[in-house]
mmCIF file of C-alpha atoms in Angstrom:
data_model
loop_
_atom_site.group_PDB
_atom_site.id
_atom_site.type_symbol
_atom_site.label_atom_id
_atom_site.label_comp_id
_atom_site.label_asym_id
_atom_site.label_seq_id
_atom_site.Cartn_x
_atom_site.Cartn_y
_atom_site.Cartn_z
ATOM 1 C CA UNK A 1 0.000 0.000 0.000
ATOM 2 C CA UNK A 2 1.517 3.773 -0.740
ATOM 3 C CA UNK A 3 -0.500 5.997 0.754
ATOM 4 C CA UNK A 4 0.561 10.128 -0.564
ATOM 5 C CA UNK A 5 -1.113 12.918 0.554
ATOM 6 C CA UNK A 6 -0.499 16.014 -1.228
ATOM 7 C CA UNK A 7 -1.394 19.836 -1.584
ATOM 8 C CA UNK A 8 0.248 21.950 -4.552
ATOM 9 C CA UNK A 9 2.320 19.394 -5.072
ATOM 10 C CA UNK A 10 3.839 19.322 -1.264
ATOM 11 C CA UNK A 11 3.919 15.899 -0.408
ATOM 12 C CA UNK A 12 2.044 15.842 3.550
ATOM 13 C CA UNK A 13 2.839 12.795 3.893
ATOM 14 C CA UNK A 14 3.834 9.141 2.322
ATOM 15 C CA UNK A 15 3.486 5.685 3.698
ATOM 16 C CA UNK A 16 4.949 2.914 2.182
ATOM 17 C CA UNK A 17 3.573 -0.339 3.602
ATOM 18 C CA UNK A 18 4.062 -4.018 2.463
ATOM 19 C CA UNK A 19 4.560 -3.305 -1.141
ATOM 20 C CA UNK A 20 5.857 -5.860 -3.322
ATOM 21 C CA UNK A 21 8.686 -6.255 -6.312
ATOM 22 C CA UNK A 22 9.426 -2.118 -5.211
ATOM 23 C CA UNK A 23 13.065 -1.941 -5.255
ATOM 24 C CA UNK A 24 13.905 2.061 -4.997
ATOM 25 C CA UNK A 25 11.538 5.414 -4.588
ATOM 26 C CA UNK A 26 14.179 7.017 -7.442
ATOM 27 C CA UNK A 27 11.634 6.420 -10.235
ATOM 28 C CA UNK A 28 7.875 7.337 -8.386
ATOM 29 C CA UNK A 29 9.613 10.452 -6.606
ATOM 30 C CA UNK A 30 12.391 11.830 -9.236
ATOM 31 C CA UNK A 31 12.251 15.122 -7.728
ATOM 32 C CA UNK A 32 10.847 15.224 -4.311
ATOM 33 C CA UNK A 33 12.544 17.984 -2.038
ATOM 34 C CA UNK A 34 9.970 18.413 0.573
ATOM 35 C CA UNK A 35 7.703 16.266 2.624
ATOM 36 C CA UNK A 36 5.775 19.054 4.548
ATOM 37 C CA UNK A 37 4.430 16.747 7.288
ATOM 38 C CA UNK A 38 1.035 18.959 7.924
ATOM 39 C CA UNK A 39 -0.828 15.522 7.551
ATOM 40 C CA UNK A 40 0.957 12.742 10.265
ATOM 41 C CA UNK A 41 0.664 8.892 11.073
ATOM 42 C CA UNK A 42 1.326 8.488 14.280
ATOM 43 C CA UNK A 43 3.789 11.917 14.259
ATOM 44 C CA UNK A 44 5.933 9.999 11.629
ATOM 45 C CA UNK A 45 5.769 12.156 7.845
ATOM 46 C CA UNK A 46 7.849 9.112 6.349
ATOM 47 C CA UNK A 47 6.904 5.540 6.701
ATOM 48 C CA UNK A 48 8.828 2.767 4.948
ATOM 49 C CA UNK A 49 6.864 -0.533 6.641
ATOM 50 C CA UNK A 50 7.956 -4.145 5.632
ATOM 51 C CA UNK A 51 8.221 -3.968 2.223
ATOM 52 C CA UNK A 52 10.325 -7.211 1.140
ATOM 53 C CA UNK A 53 11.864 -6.261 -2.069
ATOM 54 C CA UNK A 54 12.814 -2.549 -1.440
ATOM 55 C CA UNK A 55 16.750 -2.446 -1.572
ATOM 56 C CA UNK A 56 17.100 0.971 -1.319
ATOM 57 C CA UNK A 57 15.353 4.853 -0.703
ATOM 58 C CA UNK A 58 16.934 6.758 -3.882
ATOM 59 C CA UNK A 59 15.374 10.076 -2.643
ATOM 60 C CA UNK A 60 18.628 12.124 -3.370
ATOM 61 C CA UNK A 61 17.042 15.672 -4.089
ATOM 62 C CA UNK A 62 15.020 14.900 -0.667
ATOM 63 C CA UNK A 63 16.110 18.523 1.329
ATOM 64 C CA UNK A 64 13.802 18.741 3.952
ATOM 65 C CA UNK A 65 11.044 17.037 5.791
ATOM 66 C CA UNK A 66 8.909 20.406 7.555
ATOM 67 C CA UNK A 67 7.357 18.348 9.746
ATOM 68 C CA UNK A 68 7.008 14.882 11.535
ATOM 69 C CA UNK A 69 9.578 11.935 12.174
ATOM 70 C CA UNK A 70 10.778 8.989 9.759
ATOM 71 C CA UNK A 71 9.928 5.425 10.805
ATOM 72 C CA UNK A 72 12.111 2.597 8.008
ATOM 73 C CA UNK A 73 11.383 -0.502 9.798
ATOM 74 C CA UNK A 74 11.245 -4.620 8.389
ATOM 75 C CA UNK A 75 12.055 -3.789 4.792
ATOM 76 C CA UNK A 76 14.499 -7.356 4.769
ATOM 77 C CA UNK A 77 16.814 -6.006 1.723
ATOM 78 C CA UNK A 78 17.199 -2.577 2.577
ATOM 79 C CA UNK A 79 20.891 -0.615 1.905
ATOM 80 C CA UNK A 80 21.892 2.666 3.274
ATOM 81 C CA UNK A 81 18.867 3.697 5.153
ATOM 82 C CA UNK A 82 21.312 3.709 8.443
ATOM 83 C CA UNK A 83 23.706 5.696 6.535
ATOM 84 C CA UNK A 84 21.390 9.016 5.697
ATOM 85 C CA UNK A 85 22.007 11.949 7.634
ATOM 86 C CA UNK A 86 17.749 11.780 8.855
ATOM 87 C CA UNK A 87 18.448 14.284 11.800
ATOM 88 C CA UNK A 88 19.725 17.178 9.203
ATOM 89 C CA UNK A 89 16.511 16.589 6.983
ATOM 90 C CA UNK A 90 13.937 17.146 9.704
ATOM 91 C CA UNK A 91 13.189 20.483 10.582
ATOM 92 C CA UNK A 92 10.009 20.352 12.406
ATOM 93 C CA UNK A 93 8.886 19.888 16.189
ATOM 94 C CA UNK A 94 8.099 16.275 15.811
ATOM 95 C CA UNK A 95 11.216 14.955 14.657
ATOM 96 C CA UNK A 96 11.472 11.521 15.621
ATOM 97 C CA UNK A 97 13.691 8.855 13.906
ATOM 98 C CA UNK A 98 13.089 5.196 14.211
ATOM 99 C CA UNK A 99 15.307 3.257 11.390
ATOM 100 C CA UNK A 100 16.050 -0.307 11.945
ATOM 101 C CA UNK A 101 19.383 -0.637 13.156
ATOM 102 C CA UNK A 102 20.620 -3.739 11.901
ATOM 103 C CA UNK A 103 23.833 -4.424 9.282
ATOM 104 C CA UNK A 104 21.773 -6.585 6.548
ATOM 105 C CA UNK A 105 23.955 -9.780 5.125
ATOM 106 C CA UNK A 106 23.451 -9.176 1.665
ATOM 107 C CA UNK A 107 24.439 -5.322 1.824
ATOM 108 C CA UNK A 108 27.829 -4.204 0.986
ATOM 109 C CA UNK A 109 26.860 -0.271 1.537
ATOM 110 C CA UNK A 110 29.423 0.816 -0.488
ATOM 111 C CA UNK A 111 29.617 4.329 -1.658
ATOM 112 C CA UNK A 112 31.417 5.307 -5.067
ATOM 113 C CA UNK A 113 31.026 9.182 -5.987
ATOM 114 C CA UNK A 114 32.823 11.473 -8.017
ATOM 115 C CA UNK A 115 33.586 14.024 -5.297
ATOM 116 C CA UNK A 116 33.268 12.893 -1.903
ATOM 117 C CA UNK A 117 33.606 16.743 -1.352
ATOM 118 C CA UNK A 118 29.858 17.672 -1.799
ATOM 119 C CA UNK A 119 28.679 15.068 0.485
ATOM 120 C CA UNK A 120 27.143 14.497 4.149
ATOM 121 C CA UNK A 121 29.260 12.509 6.231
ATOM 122 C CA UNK A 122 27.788 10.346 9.069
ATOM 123 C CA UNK A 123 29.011 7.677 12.236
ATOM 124 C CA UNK A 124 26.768 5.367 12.474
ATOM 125 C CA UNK A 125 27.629 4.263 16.259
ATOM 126 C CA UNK A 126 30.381 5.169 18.143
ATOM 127 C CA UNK A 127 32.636 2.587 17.336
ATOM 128 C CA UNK A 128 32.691 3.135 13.742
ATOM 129 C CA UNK A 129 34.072 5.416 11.678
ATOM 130 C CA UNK A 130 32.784 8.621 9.937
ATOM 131 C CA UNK A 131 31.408 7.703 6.354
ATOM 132 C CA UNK A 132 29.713 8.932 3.167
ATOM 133 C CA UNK A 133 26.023 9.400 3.904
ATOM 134 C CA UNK A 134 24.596 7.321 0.387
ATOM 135 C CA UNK A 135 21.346 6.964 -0.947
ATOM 136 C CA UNK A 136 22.459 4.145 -3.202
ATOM 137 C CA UNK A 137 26.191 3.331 -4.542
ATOM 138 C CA UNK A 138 26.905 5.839 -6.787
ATOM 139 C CA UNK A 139 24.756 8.759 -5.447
ATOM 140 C CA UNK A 140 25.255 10.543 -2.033
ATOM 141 C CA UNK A 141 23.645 13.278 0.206
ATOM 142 C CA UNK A 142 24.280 16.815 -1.036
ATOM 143 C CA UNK A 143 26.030 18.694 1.855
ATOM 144 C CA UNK A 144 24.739 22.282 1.712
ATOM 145 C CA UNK A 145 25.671 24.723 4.008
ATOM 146 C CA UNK A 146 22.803 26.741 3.748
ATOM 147 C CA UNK A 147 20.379 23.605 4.641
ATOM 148 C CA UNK A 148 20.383 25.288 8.203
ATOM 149 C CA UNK A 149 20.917 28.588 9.619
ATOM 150 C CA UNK A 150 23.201 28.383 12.340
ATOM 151 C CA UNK A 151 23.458 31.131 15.080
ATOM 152 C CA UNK A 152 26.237 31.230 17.981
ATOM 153 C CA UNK A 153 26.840 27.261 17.196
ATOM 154 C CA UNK A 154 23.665 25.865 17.471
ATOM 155 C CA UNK A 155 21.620 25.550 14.053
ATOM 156 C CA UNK A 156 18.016 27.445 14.812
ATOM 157 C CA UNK A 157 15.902 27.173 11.872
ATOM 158 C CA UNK A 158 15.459 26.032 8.100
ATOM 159 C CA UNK A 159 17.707 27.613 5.802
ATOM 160 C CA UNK A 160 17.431 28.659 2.151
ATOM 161 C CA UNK A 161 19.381 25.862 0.391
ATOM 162 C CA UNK A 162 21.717 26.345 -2.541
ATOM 163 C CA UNK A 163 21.349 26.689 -6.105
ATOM 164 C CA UNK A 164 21.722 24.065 -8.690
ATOM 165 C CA UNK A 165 23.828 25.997 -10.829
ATOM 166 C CA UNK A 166 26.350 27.097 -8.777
ATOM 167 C CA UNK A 167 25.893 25.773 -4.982
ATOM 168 C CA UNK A 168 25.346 29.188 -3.748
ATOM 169 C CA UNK A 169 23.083 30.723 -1.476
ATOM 170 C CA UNK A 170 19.062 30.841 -2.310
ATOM 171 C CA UNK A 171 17.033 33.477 -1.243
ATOM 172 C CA UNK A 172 16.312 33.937 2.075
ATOM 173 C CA UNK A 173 12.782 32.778 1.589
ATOM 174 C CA UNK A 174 13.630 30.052 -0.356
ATOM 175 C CA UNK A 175 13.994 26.593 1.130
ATOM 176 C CA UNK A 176 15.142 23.483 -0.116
ATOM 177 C CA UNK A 177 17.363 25.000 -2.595
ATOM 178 C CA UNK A 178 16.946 27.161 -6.193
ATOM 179 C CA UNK A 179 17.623 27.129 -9.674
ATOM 180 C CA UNK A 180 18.935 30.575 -9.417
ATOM 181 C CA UNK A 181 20.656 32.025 -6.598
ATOM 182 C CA UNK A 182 19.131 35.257 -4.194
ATOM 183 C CA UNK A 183 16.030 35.074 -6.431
ATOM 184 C CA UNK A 184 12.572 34.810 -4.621
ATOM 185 C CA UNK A 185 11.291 33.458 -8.059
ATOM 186 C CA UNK A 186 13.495 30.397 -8.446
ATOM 187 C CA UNK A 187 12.895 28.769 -5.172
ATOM 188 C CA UNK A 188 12.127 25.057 -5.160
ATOM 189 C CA UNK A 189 10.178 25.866 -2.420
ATOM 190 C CA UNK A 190 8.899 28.874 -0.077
ATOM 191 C CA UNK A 191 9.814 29.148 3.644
ATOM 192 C CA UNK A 192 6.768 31.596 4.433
ATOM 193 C CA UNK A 193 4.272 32.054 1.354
ATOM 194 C CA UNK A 194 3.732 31.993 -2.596
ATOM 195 C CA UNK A 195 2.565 34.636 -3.950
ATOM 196 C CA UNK A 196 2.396 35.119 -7.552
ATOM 197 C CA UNK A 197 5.175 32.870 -8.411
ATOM 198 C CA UNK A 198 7.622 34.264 -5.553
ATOM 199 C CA UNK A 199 8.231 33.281 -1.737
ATOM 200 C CA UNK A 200 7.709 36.498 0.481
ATOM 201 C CA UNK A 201 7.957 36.528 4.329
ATOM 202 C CA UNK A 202 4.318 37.743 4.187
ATOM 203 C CA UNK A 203 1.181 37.903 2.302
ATOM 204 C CA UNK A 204 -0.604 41.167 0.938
ATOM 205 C CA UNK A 205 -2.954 42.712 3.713
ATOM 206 C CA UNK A 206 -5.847 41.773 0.922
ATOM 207 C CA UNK A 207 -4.932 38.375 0.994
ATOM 208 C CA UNK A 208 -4.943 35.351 3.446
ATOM 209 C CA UNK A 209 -2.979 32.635 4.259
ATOM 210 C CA UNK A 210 -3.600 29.486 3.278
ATOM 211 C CA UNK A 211 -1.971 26.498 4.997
ATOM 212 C CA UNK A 212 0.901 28.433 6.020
ATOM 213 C CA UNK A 213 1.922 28.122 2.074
ATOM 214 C CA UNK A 214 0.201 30.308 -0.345
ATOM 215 C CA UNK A 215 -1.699 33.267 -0.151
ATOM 216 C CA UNK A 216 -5.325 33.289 -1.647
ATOM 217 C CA UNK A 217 -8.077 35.920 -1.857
ATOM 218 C CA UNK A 218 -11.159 35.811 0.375
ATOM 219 C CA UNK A 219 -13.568 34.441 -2.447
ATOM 220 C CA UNK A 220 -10.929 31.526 -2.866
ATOM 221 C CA UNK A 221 -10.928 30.898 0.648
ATOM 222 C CA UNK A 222 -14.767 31.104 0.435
ATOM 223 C CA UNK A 223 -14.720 28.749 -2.284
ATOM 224 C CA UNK A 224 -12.371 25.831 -0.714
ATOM 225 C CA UNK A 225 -14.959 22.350 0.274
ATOM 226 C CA UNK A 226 -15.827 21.959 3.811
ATOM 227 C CA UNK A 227 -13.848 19.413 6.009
ATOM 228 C CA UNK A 228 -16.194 16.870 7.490
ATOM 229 C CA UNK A 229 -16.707 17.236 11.031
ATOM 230 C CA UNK A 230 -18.385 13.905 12.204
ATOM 231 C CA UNK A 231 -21.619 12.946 10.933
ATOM 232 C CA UNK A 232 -23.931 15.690 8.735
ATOM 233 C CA UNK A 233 -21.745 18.396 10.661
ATOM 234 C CA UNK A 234 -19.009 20.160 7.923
ATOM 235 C CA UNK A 235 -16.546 22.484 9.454
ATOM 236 C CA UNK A 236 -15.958 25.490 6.535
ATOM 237 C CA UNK A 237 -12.807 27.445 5.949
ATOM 238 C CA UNK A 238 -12.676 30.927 7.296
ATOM 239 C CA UNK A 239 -10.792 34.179 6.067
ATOM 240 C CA UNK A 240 -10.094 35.847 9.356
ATOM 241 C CA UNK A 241 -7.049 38.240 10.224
ATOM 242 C CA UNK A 242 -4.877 37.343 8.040
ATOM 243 C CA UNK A 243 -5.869 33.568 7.478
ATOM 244 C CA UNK A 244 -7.763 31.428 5.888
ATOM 245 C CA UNK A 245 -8.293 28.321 8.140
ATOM 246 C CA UNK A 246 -10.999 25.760 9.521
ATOM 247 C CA UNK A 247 -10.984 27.586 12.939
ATOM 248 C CA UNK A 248 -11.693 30.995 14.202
ATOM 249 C CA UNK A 249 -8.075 32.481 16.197
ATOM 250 C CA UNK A 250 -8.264 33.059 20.017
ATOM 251 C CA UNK A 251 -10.741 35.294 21.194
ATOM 252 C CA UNK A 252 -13.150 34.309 18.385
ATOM 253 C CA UNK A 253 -15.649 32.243 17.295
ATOM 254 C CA UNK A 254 -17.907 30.529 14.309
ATOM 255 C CA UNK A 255 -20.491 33.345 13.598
ATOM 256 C CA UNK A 256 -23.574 31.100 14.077
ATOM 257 C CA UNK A 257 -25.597 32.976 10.884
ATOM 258 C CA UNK A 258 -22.633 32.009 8.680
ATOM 259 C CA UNK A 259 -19.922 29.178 9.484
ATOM 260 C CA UNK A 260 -17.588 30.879 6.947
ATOM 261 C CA UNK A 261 -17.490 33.951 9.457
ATOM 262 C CA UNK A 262 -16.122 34.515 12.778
ATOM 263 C CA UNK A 263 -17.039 37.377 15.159
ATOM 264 C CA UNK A 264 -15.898 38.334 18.008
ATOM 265 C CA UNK A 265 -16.631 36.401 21.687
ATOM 266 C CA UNK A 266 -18.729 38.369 23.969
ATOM 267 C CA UNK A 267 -17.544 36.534 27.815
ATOM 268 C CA UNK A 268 -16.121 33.104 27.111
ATOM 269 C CA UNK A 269 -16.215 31.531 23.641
ATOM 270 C CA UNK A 270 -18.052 28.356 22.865
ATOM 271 C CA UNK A 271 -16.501 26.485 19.926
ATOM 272 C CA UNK A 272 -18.345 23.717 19.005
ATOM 273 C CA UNK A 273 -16.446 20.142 19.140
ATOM 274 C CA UNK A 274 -18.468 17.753 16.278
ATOM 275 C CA UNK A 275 -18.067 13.740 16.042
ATOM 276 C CA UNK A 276 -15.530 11.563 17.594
ATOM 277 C CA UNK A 277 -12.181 13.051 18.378
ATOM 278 C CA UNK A 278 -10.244 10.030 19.679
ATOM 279 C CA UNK A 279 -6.751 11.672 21.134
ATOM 280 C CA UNK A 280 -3.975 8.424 20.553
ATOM 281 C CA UNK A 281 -1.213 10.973 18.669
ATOM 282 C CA UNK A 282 0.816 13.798 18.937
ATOM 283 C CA UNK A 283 -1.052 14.785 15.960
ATOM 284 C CA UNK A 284 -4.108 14.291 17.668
ATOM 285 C CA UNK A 285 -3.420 16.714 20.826
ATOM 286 C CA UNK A 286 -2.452 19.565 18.231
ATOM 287 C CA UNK A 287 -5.418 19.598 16.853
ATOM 288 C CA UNK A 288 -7.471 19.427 20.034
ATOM 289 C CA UNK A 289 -5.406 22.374 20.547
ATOM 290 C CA UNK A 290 -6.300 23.928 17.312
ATOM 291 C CA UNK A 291 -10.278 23.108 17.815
ATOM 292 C CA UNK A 292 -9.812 24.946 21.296
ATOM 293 C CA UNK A 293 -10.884 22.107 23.601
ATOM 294 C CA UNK A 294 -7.653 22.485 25.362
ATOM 295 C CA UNK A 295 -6.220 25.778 26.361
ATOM 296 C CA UNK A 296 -2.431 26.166 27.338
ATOM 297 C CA UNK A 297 -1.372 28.369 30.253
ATOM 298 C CA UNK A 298 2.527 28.478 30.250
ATOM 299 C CA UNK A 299 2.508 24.608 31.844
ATOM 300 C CA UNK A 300 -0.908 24.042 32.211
ATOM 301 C CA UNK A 301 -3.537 22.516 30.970
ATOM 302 C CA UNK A 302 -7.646 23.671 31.184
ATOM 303 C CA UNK A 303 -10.749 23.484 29.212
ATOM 304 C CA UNK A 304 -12.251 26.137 27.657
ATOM 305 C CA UNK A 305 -15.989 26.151 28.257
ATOM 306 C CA UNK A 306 -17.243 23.653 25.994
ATOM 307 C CA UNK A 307 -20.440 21.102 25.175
ATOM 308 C CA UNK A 308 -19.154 17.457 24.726
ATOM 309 C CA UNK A 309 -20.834 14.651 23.052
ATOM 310 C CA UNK A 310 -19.464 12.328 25.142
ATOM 311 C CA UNK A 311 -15.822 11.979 26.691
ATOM 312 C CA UNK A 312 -13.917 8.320 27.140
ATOM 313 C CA UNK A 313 -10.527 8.287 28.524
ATOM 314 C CA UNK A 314 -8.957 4.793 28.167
ATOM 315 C CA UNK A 315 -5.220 2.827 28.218
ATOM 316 C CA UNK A 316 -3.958 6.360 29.859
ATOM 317 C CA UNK A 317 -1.631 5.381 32.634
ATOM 318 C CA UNK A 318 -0.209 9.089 33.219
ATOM 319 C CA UNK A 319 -3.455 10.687 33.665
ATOM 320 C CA UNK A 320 -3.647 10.939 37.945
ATOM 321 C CA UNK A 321 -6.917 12.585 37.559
ATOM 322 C CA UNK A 322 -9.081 14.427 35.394
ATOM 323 C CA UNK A 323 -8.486 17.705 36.581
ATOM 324 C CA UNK A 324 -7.560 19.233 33.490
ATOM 325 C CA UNK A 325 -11.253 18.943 32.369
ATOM 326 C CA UNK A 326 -12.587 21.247 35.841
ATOM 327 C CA UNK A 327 -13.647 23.935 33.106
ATOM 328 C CA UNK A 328 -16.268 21.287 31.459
ATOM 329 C CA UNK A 329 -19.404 21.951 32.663
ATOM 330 C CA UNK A 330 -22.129 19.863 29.945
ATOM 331 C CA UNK A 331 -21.758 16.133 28.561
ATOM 332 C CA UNK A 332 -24.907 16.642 25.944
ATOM 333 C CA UNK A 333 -24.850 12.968 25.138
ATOM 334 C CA UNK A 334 -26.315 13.809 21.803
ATOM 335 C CA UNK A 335 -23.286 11.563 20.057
ATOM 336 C CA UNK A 336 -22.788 8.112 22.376
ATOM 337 C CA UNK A 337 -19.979 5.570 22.432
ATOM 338 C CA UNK A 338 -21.613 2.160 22.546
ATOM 339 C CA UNK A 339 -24.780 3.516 24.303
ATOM 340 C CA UNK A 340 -22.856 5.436 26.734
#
């Protein structure tokens, strides 16, 4: 099974899972450079899942994964996975990397490149030595030194990449690299937004911001299907200062004579919570957060006032007690879980 999920031509997300006479990823994804990791399984963007005749990735122009962790796991001929430099490609605040560990028999992992110069080099384990960081065995991760941005030492946030033609530096709001360097208009792809075939920092007051990606007017926000919310219920995008998105910002809520509108709370603000939200991710907790069922208060944790459906809390050994739900005052029971 591959599943891809994909937004102007971002990939969100790809899961490889038990697929069969697949050898490499070189010929399906030729020119992937970013995996944006808005959509997660299980907070991993990348999923390679026992997939028998896979012997290698071959994702070379692969720059940056925005979001989410890598999980390679039980693919029994798999080369050089170990060897990649994962930790420089992710970028995002769930970054975890789970690739299997073990030397396969039948792999000689050998690494023959032209310059050894342009590459990432990696030590896998302590007692080994540094190496070439390969996709396959004649093609090896690009070392850029504008991947990153490093300040005082420490490496704080995506950097602009470097140009194909000449390995210099992109534009600042470039990222994953350029055809042309310091031009906003030959970026792969956009740290902030697109607009009108260049990456700026910001979009147009007139415009909104879709996705963090792109800016769009407010008819094309307008315009954009409804998200199903459980059920009959449809949540609808919004334009609202400065964004076009499925929920009204802090302070604000769904204007009840048109769900494409949001007006401002007078006293608390009640944001309705449709379906069945069942939390089991990381994934899943940020968009509780994003709904506004739970509000964060520098280290704690409280509901807003809300109206529940019903509420099941199960196979959660941390939890001492439910205090963090004090602020929830009505369980409507008009959605039940097994009769309950």
């Amino acid at each position: 099974m591959i599943l891809i999920e994909n937004i102007s031509q971002r990939r969100l997300l790809i899961l490889l899972l038990v697929c069969v006479s697949l050898t490499t990823l070189a010929q399906m994804f030729p020119n992937l450079r970013i995996i944006g990791g808005q959509t997660l399984i299980q907070h991993y963007a990348l999923i390679i899942y026992q997939n028998e005749d896979l012997i290698e990735i071959g994702l070379p122009k692969l720059r940056v994964i925005r979001n989410g962790g890598v999980r390679i796991a039980e693919n029994s001929r798999m080369c050089y996975a170990r060897y990649i430099d994962w930790k420089h490609l992710l970028a995002g605040p769930i970054n975890d990397i789970l690739v299997d560990d073990g030397k396969i028999k039948h792999c000689t992992e050998d690494c023959d490149v032209m310059d050894e110069e342009v590459c990432r080099h990696v030590r896998h384990g302590q007692s080994e030595k540094e190496r070439i960081s390969c996709w396959n065995s004649s093609t090896c991760q690009t070392n850029c030194p504008y991947d990153r941005i490093t300040i005082n030492g420490s490496i704080s946030s995506i950097g602009p990449g470097c140009a194909d033609s000449n390995f210099e530096k992109c534009h600042d709001e470039c990222v994953a690299g350029c055809t042309v360097p310091g031009n906003n208009r030959a970026c792969y792809g956009c740290k902030h937004y697109s607009h009108e075939g260049a990456c700026v920092a910001q979009c147009p007051s007139h415009l909104f911001a879709y996705f963090d990606r792109r800016c769009i007017t407010e008819a094309e926000c307008d315009a954009i299907p409804p998200r199903s919310a459980g059920g009959s219920e449809q949540n609808h995008f919004k334009a609202s200062h400065g964004h076009c998105r499925l929920h009204c910002p802090d302070f604000y809520e769904e204007d009840p004579s048109n769900p494409k509108k949001c007006r401002k709370c007078t006293g608390e603000c009640h944001r309705k919570c449709h379906g069945n939200i069942t939390v089991d991710s990381i994934m899943k907790v940020r968009t509780t957060l994003l709904l506004g069922l739970i509000g964060q208060r520098l280290i704690h944790f409280k509901f807003k006032k809300q109206n529940f459906s019903y509420l099941m809390i199960r196979l959660s050994s941390s939890f001492i007690n439910l205090n963090i739900f004090k602020s929830l005052k009505v369980i409507t029971g008009s959605h039940l879980y097994r009769d309950k």
